[in-house]
Coordinates of C-alpha atoms in Angstrom, one line a residue:
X212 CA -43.8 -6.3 10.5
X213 CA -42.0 -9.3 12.1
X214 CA -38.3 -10.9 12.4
X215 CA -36.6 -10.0 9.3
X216 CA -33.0 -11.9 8.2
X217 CA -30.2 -10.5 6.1
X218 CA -27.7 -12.0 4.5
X219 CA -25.4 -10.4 1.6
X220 CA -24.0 -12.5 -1.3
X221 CA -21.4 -12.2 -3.6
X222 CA -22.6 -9.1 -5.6
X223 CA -23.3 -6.7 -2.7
X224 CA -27.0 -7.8 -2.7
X225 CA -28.7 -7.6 0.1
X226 CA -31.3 -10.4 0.9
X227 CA -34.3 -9.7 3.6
X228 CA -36.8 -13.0 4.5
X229 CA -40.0 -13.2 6.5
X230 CA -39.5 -15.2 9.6
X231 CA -43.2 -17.0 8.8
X232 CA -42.2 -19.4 6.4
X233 CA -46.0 -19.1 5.1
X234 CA -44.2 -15.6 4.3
X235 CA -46.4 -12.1 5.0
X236 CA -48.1 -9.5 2.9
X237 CA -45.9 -7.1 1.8
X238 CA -46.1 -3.6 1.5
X239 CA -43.5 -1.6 1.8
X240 CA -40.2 -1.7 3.1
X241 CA -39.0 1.0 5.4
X242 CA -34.9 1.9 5.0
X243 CA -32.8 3.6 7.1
X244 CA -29.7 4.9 6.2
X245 CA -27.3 6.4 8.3
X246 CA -25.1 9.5 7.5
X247 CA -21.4 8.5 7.0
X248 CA -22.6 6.8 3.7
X249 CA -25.9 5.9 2.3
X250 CA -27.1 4.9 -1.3
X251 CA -28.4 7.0 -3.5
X252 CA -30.7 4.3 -5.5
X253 CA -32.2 0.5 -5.0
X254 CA -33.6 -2.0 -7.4
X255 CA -35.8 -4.4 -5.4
X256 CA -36.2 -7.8 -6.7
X257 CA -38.6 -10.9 -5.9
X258 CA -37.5 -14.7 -6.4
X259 CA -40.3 -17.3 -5.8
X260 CA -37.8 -20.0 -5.2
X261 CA -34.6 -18.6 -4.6
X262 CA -33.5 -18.6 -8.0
X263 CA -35.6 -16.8 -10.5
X264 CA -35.5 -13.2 -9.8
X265 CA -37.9 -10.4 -11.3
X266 CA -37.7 -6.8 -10.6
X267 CA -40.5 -4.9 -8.7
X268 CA -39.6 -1.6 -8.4
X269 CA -36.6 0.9 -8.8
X270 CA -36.4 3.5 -5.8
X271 CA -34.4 6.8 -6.8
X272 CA -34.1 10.0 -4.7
X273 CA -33.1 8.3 -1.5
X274 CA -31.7 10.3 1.2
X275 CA -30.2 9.8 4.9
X276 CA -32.7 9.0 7.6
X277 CA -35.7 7.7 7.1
X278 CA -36.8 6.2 3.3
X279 CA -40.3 4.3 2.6
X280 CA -39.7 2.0 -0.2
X281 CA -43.8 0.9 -1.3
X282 CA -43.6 -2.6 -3.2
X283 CA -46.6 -1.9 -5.6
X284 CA -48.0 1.7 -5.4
X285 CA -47.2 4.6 -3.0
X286 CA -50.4 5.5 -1.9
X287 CA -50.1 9.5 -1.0
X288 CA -52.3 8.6 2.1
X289 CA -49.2 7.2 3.2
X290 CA -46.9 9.2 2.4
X291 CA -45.1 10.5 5.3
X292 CA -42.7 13.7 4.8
X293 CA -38.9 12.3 4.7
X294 CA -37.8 12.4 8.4
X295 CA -35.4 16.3 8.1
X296 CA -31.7 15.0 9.2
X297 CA -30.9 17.4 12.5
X298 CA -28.2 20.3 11.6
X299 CA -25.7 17.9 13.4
X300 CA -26.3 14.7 11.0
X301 CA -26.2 17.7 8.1
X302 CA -22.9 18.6 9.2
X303 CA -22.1 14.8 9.4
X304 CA -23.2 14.3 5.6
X305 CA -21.2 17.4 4.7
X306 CA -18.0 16.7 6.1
X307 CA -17.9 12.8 4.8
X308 CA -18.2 15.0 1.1
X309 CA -15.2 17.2 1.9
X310 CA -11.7 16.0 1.0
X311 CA -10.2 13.4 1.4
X312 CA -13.6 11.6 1.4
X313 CA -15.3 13.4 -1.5
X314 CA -13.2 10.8 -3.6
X315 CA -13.1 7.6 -2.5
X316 CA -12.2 5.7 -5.0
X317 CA -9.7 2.7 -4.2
X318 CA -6.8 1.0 -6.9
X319 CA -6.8 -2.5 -5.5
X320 CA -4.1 -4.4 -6.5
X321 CA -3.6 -8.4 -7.0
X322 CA -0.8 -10.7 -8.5
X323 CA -2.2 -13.9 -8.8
X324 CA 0.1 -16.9 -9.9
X325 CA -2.2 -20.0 -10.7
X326 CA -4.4 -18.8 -7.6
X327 CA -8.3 -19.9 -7.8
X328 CA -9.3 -17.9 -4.6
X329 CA -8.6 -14.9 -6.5
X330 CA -12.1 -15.0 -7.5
X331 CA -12.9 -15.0 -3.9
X332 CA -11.2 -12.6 -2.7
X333 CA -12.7 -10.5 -5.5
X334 CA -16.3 -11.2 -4.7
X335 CA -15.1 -10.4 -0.8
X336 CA -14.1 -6.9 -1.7
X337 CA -16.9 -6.2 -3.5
X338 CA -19.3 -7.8 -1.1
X339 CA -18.0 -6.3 1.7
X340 CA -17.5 -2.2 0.5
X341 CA -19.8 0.6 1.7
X342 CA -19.0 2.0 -2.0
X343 CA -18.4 -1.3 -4.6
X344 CA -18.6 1.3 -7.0
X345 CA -15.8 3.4 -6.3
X346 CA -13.3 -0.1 -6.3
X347 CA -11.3 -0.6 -9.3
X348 CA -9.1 -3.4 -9.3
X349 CA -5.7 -4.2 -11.1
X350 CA -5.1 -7.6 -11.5
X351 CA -1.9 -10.0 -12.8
X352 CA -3.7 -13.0 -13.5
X353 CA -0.5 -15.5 -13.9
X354 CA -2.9 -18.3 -15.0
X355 CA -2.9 -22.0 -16.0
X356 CA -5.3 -24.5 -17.7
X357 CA -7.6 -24.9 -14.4
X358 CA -7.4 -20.8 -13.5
X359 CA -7.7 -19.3 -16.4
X360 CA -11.4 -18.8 -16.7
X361 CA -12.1 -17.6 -12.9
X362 CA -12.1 -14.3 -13.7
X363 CA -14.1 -13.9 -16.8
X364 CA -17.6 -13.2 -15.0
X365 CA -15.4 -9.3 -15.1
X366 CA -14.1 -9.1 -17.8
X367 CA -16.6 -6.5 -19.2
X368 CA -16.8 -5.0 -15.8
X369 CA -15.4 -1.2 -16.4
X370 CA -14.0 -1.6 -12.4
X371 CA -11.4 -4.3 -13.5
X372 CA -8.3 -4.1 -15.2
X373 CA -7.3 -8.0 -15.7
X374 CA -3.7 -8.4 -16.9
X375 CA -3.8 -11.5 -18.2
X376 CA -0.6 -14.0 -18.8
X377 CA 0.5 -17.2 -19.4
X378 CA 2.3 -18.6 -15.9
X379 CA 4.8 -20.0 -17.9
X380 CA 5.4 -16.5 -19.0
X381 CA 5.7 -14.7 -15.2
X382 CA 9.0 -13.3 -14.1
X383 CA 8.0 -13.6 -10.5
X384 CA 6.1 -11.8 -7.6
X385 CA 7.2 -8.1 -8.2
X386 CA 7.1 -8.4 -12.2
X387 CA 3.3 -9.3 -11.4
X388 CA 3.3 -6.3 -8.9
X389 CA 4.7 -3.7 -10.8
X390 CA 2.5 -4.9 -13.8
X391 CA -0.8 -4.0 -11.1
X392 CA 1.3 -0.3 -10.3
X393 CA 1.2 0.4 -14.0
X394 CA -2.6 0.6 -14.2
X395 CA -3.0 3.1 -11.5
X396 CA -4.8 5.6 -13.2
X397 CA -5.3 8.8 -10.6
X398 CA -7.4 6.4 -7.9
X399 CA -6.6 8.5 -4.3
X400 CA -6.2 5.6 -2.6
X401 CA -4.4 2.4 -3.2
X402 CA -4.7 -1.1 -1.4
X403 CA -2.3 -3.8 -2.5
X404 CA -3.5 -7.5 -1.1
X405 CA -2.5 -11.2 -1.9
X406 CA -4.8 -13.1 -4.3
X407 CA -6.2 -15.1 -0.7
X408 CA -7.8 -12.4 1.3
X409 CA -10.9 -11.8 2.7
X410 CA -12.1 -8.5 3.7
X411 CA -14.0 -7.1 7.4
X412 CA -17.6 -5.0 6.6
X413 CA -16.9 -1.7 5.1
X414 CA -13.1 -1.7 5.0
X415 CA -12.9 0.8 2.2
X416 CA -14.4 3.4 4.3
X417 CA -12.7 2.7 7.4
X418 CA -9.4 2.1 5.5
X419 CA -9.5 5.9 4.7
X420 CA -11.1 7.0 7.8
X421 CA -7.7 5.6 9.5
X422 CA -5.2 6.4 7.1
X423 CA -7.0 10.0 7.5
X424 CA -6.4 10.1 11.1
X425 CA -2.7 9.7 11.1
X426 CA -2.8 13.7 10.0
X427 CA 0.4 13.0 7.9
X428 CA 1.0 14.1 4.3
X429 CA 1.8 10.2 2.6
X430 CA 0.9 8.0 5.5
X431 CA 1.2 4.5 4.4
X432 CA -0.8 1.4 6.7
X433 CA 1.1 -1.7 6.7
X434 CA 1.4 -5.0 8.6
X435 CA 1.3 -8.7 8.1
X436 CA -2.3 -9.6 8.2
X437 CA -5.0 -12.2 10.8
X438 CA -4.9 -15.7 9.1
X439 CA -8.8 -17.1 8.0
X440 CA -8.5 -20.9 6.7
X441 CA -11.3 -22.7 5.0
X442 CA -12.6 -26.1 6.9
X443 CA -13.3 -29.2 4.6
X444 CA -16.9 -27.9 4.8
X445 CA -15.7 -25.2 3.0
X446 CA -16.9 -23.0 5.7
X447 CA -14.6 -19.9 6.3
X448 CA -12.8 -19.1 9.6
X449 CA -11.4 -15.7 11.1
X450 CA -8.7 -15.8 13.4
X451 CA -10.3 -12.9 15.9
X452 CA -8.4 -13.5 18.6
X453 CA -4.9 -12.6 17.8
X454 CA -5.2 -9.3 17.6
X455 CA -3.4 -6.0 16.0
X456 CA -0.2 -7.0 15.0
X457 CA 2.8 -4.8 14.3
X458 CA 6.2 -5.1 12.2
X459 CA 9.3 -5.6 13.3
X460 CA 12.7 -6.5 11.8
X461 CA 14.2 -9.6 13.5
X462 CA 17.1 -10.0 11.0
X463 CA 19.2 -8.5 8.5
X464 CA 20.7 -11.0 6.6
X465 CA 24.2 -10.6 4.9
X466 CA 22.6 -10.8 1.5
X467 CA 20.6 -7.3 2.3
X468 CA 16.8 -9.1 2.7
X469 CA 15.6 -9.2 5.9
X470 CA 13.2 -11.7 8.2
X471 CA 10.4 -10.0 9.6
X472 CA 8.1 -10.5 12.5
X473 CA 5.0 -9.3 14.3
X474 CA 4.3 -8.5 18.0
X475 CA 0.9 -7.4 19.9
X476 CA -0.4 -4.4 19.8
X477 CA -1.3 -2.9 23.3
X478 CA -2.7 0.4 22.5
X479 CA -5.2 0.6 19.6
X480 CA -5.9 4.4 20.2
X481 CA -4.2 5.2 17.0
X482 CA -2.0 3.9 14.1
X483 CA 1.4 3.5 15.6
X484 CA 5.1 3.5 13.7
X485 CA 6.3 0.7 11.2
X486 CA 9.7 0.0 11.3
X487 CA 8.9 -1.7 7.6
X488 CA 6.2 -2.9 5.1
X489 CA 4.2 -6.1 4.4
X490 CA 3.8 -6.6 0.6
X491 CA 0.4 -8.0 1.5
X492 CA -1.2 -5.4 3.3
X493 CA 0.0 -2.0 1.9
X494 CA -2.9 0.8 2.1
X495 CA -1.9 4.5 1.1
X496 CA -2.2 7.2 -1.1
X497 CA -3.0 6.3 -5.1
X498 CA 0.4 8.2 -6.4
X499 CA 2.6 5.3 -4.7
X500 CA 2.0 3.5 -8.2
X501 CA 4.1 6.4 -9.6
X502 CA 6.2 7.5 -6.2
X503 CA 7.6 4.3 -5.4
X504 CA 7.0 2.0 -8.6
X505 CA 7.6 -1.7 -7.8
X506 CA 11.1 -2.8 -9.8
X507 CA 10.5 -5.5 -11.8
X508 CA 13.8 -7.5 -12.0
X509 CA 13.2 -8.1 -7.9
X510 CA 12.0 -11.7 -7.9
X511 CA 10.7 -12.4 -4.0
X512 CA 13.2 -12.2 -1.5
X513 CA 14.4 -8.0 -0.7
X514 CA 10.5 -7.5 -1.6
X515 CA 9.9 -5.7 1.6
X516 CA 12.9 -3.8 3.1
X517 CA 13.3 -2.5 -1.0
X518 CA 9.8 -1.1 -0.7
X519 CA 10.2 0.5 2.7
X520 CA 13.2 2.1 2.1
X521 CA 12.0 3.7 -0.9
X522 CA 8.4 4.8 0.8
X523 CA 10.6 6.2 3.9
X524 CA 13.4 7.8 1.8
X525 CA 10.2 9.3 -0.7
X526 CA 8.3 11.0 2.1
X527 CA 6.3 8.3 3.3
X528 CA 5.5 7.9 6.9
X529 CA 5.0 4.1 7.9
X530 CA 2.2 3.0 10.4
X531 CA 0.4 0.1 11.4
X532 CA -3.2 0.0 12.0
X533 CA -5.4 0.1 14.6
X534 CA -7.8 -2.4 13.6
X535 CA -7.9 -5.7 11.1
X536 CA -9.9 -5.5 7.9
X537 CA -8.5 -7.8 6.1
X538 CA -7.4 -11.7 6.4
X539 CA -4.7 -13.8 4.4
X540 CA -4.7 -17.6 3.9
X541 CA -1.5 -18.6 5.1
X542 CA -2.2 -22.4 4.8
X543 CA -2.5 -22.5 1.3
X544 CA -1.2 -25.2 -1.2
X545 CA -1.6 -23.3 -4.6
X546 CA 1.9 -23.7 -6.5
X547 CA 4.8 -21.0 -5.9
X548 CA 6.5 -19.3 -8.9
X549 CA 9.8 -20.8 -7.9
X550 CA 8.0 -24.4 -8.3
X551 CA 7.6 -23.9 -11.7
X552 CA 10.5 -22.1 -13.1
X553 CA 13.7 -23.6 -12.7
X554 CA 15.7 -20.0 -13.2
X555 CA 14.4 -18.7 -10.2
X556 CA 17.5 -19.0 -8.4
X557 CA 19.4 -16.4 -11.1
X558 CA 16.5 -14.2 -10.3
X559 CA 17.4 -14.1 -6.7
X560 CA 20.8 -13.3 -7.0
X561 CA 20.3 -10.6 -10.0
X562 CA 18.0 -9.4 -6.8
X563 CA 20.5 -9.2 -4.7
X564 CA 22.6 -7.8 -6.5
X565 CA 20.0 -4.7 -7.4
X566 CA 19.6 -4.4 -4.0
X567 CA 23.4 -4.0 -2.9
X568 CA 23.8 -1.1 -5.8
X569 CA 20.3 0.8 -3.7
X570 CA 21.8 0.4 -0.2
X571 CA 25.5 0.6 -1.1
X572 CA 26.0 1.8 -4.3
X573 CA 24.8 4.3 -6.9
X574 CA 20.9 3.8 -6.3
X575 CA 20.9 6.3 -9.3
X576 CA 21.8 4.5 -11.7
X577 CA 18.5 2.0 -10.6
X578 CA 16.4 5.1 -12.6
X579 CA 12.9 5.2 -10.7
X580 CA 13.6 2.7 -9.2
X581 CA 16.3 4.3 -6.7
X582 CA 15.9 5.8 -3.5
X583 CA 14.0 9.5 -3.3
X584 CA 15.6 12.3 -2.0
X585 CA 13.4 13.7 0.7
X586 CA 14.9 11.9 3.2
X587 CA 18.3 10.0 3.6
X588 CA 19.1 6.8 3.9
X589 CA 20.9 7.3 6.8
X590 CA 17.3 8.6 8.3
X591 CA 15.4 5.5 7.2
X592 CA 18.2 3.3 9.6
X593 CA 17.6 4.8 12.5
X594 CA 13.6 4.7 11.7
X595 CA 14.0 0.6 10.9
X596 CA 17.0 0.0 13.1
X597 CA 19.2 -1.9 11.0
X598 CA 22.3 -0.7 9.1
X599 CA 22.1 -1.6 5.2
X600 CA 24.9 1.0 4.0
X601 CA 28.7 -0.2 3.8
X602 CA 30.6 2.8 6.5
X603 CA 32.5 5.3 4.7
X604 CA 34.6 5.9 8.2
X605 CA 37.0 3.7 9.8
X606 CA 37.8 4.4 13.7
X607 CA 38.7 8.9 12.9
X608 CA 39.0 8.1 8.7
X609 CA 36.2 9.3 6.6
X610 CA 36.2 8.5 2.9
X611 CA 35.0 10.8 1.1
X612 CA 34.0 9.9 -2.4
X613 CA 33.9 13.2 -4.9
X614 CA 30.8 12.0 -7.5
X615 CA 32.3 12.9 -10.7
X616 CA 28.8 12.4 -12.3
X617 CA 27.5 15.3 -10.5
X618 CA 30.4 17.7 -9.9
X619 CA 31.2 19.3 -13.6
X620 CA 34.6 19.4 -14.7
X621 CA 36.4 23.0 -14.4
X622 CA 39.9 24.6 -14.0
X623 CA 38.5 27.4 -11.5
X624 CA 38.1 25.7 -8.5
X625 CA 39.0 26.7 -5.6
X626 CA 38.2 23.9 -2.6
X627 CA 35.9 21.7 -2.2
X628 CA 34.2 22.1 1.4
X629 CA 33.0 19.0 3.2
X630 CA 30.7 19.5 5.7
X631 CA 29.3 16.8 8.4
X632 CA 25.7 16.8 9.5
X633 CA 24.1 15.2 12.3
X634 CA 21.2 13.7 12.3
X635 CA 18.6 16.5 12.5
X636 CA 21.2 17.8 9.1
X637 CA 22.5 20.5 11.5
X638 CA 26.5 21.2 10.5
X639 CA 28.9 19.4 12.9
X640 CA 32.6 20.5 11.0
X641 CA 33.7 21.6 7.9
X642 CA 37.1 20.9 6.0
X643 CA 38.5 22.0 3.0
X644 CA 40.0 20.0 0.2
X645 CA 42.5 21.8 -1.9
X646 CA 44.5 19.3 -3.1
X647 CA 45.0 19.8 -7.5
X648 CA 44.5 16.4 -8.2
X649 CA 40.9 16.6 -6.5
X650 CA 40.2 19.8 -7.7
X651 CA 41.2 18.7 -11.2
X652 CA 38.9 15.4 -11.2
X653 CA 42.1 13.1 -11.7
X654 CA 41.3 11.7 -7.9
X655 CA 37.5 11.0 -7.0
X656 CA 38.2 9.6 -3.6
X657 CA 39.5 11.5 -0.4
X658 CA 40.4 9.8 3.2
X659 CA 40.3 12.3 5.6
X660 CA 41.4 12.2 9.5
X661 CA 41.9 14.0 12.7
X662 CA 37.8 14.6 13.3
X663 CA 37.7 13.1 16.7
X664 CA 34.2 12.7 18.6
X665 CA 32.6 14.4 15.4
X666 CA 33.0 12.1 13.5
X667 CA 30.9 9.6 15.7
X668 CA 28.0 12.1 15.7
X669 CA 27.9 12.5 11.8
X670 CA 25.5 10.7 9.8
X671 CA 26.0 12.5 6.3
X672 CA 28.4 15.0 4.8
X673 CA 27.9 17.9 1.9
X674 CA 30.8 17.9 -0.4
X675 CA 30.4 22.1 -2.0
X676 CA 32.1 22.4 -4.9
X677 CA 33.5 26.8 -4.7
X678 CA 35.3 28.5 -7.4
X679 CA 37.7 31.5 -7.4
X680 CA 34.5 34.0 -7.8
X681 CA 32.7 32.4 -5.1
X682 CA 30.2 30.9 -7.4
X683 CA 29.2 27.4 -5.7
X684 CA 28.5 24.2 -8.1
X685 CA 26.5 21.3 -7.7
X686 CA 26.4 20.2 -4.3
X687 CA 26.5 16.4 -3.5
X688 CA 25.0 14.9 -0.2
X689 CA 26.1 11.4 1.2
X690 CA 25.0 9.1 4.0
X691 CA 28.5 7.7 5.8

């Protein structure tokens, strides 16, 4: 009976206080649980003072609806039958334990480079879950003398996987991150965040709820995220105003990275498109760890438009979301990799130069680290807008380039057929090459002419090695 307060701490307890400061008799405690996620079991506990805690009583068996949690003893002339759930709320419970919510486990992942609030943002996620318990964290802890320890209250904590180094050992942002991919370990979910992030009230749950409702086999949610700051009260701020923000890509430089930007979002019905990805809000399915493994000899700039192409170009469908659960600190003075390392300028350009050979060379020879091959690159361009691939026609030239790697040597070929595509990969054209010196492997490059308007409409071509039989070899597809 009475006004009761609650507040939650940094361990997912929940505190309750009588609103008579003389405090009340009590008795029981009566706990309602609704039926989209409820737990199973609750230890209460009694401080005196606000600091010494001792535990009453242990409650298993609980259910949805309607629990009675006695203090002392449950006297059976108050015991009231557990309130039935109606078929609909049964329905409710049974779908949230159907896939894709039977397994809600979540891989969160966090490169922290000499970053205290990484023990915040920590005690944020776990605070703030409907199921702390199914939240397993990966964790590059880049630390120095003064961060070193801030982890340790997890260290025996079966949830956390804490990749400790030395800062002055750290080969940059995506090192860190692809050191966080390589503890995935079957989770179904995966959120990446930066080590200064706070998180909304049940944002594991309604993370999956809204990646569900995109309907799509790898959606992927994505966008820079609201900005909380800290006063020098230490009291924590929320930028709620601003609103749903979506990516877009304002620039391409000449050196292949890109300078992205964010605009309102108007309707909030649904996840929407992403022309890109923001490293620091990345949710999607668990088996991006392996899909689209982060390459470690990136340093920081190329980060993004690496990651998107590769997600796109893997079967990944990019969307923003429809509501902010997380927060970033954007006005934070913790030091920066490159403030420390005084090769970080080597880094960028060995970047660079990995990114050149995935847009506009032989992304093969990149390993896992290439682009997939369920969709082109070509088909990624038109998604983001931007053109990252060097043209392989000039005005009615196409270049064709015969990919010696894949097309075996032989003395029985007969031509090798090039065929244009459009972009839904129906045929446009097709021409022959017969020349000997192709056909024979001593020339590897083609320019072919005379294609007119169908050239302009082609965004890839087949090259279809035939022989004299008819048997076809390996065929190899290119983006022009």
């Amino acid at each position: 009976d009475g006004a009761w307060g609650g507040r939650c701490d940094e361990q997912g307890r929940f505190f309750i206080t009588a609103s008579d400061p003389a405090g009340v008799a009590l008795d029981r405690i009566v706990l309602e649980q609704g039926h989209d996620h409820w737990a199973p079991s609750v230890m209460l506990e009694r401080s005196d003072d606000g600091q010494r805690w001792h535990s009453v009583r242990r409650f298993d068996d609980l259910a949805p609806g309607r629990n009675e949690l006695f203090v002392y003893e449950q006297p059976p002339v108050w015991k009231q039958p557990r309130i039935a759930p109606t078929a609909a709320a049964q329905n409710a419970v049974a779908e949230s334990l159907i896939d894709p919510f039977a397994d809600r486990r979540v891989l969160v992942t966090i490169a922290a480079y000499r970053d205290p609030d990484v023990a915040n943002t920590v005690a944020s996620a776990l605070a703030q879950a409907a199921y702390p318990e199914h939240v397993r964290f990966a964790i590059c802890h880049q630390f120095d003398p003064q961060t070193q320890s801030v982890l340790d209250q997890w260290n025996d904590d079966p949830r956390f996987s804490i990749d400790a180094v030395p800062h002055e050992q750290s080969q940059g942002c995506c090192w860190a991150r692809h050191r966080t991919f390589e503890q995935y370990d079957d989770e179904p979910y995966l959120l990446q965040v930066d080590a200064h992030t706070r998180f909304a009230a049940r944002w594991d749950v309604r993370f999956i709820e809204m990646l569900e409702s995109t309907n799509a086999d790898l959606p992927l949610l994505t966008t820079y995220p609201p900005s909380f700051s800290i006063s020098p009260a230490g009291e924590i701020e929320y930028d709620l105003k601003v609103g749903v923000q979506s990516l877009y890509i304002e620039q391409l430089r000449d050196n292949l990275t890109t300078f992205q930007k964010t605009e309102v979002v108007r309707d909030l019905s649904a996840p929407g498109p992403s022309p890109t990805v923001a490293a620091g809000q990345i949710f999607t399915r668990g088996r991006f760890c392996r899909d689209v493994p982060y390459d470690p000899q990136l340093y920081f700039g190329g980060e993004e438009i690496n990651l998107a192409a590769r997600a796109y170009t893997n079967g990944y469908d990019l969307f923003y979301p429809n509501e902010n659960l997380i927060w970033h600190l954007y006005g934070h003075d913790q030091p920066k990799h490159w403030d420390d390392h005084s090769d970080h300028t080597d880094r960028d350009r060995q970047a660079v130069d990995r990114l050149r050979t995935l847009f506009q060379g032989d992304h093969r020879s990149l390993g896992r680290y290439g682009l997939g091959s369920v969709r082109p690159l070509a088909s990624f361009e038109r998604h983001a807008g931007i053109r990252l691939r060097q043209s392989s026609r000039d005005n009615d030239t196409l270049t064709i380039e015969i990919d010696q790697a894949v097309v075996e040597s032989r003395d029985d070929y007969d031509a090798f057929v090039v065929v244009l595509l459009d972009a839904h990969g129906s045929e446009i054209t097709r021409r022959e090459i017969r020349d000997p010196a192709v056909l024979n492997r001593s020339r590897s490059v083609v320019k072919m002419r005379d294609f007119g308007d169908d050239l302009q409409r082609a965004v890839e071509y087949l090259v279809v090695p035939t022989q004299r039989n008819g048997t076809i070899g390996e065929v190899v597809l290119r983006s022009i």
